[in-house]
């Protein structure tokens, strides 16, 4: 299997944990995995991306444009920013809740994410829009969105990965105090994703 | 053996541990910082590991270790190699006994650096070997080879990964435990270890002769490779190195009728290897990042051996001269080279205008308060604000706009003095972080006192090296061996140097901070203000500010400090409680006392 997953968002949204869990879950299944993260200056409120590449045809640590099977976007504009990575028939899973840049408070452009979602609806053959607030409502904090959205991806069955494998990774990699809530987040995500199963 | 899924920097660290490294030193710098952190995490106490005060110190610590026969590793980013250049250039002449590898991580782009310099060219300048891995897996193997070559030829060697190798993750197989090398110890021999002009002259001749031998040795090196389909004689070849090899491979794995030559040891150049690889080839495309180093070598060799060879690359404009490469760009240049149609990307409807997300100081960052205090105190007065390297370079962003210059580590302190000598009317400020102060700021203060300069030094002391991932430093009281040590006191250092006026203030107490600046600005000579408050990313706070209905929507808080936690929602000023740390700065700015709930309440 050769699959490419691009995870994008804004520094601080927890994209790195989602990428680590996805990569290690695939390794648990015996796949060759490579990944790459944005580190450094860009983390301070900037756009961040994680590239997860599964299979032995991946040489570049970054996914080439037009080769991503999946884009998991934690923020609407970040999905659009990364859209050139998407394959023609790739799937985009996007959070509709925007993160306004600091500059927005200084110069109001009215950015609220809706234009981005409209654009994605036009250009994506497979689009799953989730609302982080709704998805995480029963979890007490949007902080668990990273694991919930990973659940959505698992639920779509786009990546040949099952719930048990991700559960095992969460138990191994997440701080014990947060395991229970993260498992709940994963489950909620999988249920949501199941509605969008990609045939 | 067990599998570890590690970052390229982790792979380098684990490879060094497998090689039995005894002493590891370095200075933090993206993209190299995680090497030392991984060593500290995985090694037992047999390995000495330290964050040195700067790269020069790190290299010198490792040099004497290698004189004693120990295996030593030094890590830094490429600009750090400039700081370490003085000892390195001389060490190249003296040589070592134990294996010594200097990792200098290059940053094509540049993504988080001041320069796009090329460590391969530095290796040629210093006349020492350099290794250039193309993936984390390869870096793990190659760093072990680097130690062997260093010991075999008794020379320090450079190892230069680039950002995309350092920050890529891959799975590697590592042993359950690591054993350090057993070494003889230092054998006194002043004719060998004390550098004098005569010794340098003799060693220079030996080095030039040796480099020819190393070039031959490298001609059989396992990571200098040729890949060609079915032994079919191809008239066209791509020559590449480092991460560009990975990009090339990404495309050529499906188009194998082009010969793929990879140079993993750019200096001393594996000439025989290249000559053999070029047999039957009449056109080559050189794909590399930073300088056209390999391209220059290919041209040199083609000239030397009268090869009938067309050489394309950066020098001919076939490959971009600057910036980083990527898989799509590489695919494009190869397609043009072999006469294939360049595959156009998917054509999608034009994107809507995207919000810009420049990096900013975190919500609650004490640096914001320090800059703001100086800005308020100096309003309307002619001032120079010299910045430095660290998170606080972001003080240049609007609305603070408090960084006029930024050049290199520690430069702000000395540049503030230069401004004073060309303009006696202006007040000259230097902003420096605590880690940068220790790395290369102290000598600048001595320079100011000695030369009777007039300046205000602002040490933004957040008790960590924040930008590179919170490494400890001499002021933190903790070292990489996990020991609690005496903190080096910044005020005492300044006092010892002879700075007469030293004030320590909490920047989040806005009035006190402004008063300290005004007080210093009224005095002549060298003054220092230590703005002391911990990095908000380390000292987490549960406090939150809250806006009451007294708010008159003047937006002064937003316009003055640009904190990411202050936003406008439906036309009203609101606080993003996910980001707010309750630092209280905004509540001190509000003209109608409408913001409460922070530390000021």
XYZ file of C-alpha atoms in Angstrom, chain A residues 10 20 23-24 27 33-37 39-42 44-47 53 56-67 75 77-78 80-88 99-103 105-106 108 111 115-116 119 122-123, chain B residues 5 7 30 34 111-112 137 164 167-171 243 246-247 249-250 253-254 324 327-328 331 346 348-360 362 391 394 398-399 466-469 555 558-559 562-564 566-569:
114
model
C -2.116 26.321 12.997
C 2.586 10.515 15.340
C 2.441 6.940 11.612
C 2.945 4.561 14.525
C 3.993 0.762 11.583
C 6.268 4.828 7.209
C 8.031 8.160 6.775
C 6.879 11.500 8.061
C 7.988 15.094 8.412
C 6.983 17.992 10.639
C 9.467 22.755 13.436
C 10.857 26.091 14.594
C 9.782 29.625 13.755
C 6.580 28.543 12.010
C 4.612 30.369 16.767
C 1.060 30.842 15.517
C 2.041 30.078 11.948
C 0.750 27.484 9.499
C 3.887 8.781 3.851
C 7.984 2.024 0.003
C 7.491 4.315 -2.979
C 7.982 7.358 -0.740
C 11.471 8.815 -0.954
C 10.935 12.528 -0.349
C 9.963 13.226 3.266
C 7.448 15.763 1.990
C 4.495 14.661 -0.128
C 4.835 15.937 -3.715
C 2.037 18.199 -4.955
C -0.950 16.267 -6.284
C -0.040 13.083 -4.405
C -8.549 24.889 10.080
C -7.973 28.273 5.374
C -5.148 25.821 6.043
C -7.202 25.602 1.105
C -3.556 26.586 1.524
C -2.559 22.918 1.161
C -5.072 21.936 -1.528
C -2.413 21.630 -4.258
C -1.115 18.542 -2.473
C -4.421 16.733 -2.978
C -4.922 14.030 -5.602
C -7.797 14.609 -7.970
C -8.460 30.334 13.743
C -8.162 34.043 13.126
C -4.620 35.264 12.641
C -3.377 37.920 15.068
C -3.111 40.365 12.197
C -7.517 41.941 14.971
C -5.383 44.781 13.627
C -10.225 43.223 9.999
C -12.201 36.144 7.783
C -15.466 31.313 2.022
C -12.875 28.553 2.478
C -14.334 26.787 -2.035
C -16.531 23.267 -5.143
C -13.128 21.689 -5.736
C 10.700 5.628 14.899
C 13.527 12.088 13.670
C 17.266 24.760 14.366
C 17.373 17.425 18.899
C 13.528 28.094 6.834
C 14.837 29.258 10.202
C 18.054 5.901 7.814
C 14.444 18.018 5.627
C 13.179 16.818 10.692
C 12.061 13.754 8.722
C 10.974 10.693 10.691
C 11.831 7.101 9.835
C 12.139 3.745 11.469
C 17.850 15.355 0.215
C 15.440 11.599 -2.363
C 13.527 14.060 -4.563
C 14.536 9.137 -6.673
C 10.871 9.983 -6.088
C 11.891 5.301 -9.691
C 9.324 5.337 -12.472
C 15.275 24.798 -1.209
C 10.100 16.830 -5.428
C 7.959 18.752 -7.921
C 10.647 16.471 -11.476
C -4.118 19.686 -11.250
C -8.360 23.826 -9.764
C -10.377 26.965 -9.462
C -8.325 29.870 -8.156
C -8.059 29.935 -4.360
C -9.730 32.659 -2.320
C -7.370 35.116 -0.576
C -5.804 33.295 2.356
C -5.191 34.785 5.795
C -1.510 35.468 6.435
C -0.057 33.898 9.550
C 3.258 35.496 10.366
C 4.944 34.033 13.449
C 4.201 36.156 16.518
C 2.945 33.896 22.138
C 12.025 34.492 19.940
C 9.558 38.706 16.627
C 3.443 45.251 14.154
C 2.154 46.817 16.281
C 12.967 29.351 24.084
C 13.130 29.570 20.305
C 15.008 26.333 19.770
C 12.838 24.284 22.139
C -9.424 48.621 20.797
C -5.215 45.378 20.391
C -3.594 48.316 18.634
C -1.016 42.812 19.279
C -1.485 39.884 21.675
C -2.889 36.834 19.846
C -7.057 39.644 21.999
C -9.499 39.387 19.104
C -12.442 41.163 17.633
C -15.570 39.017 17.503
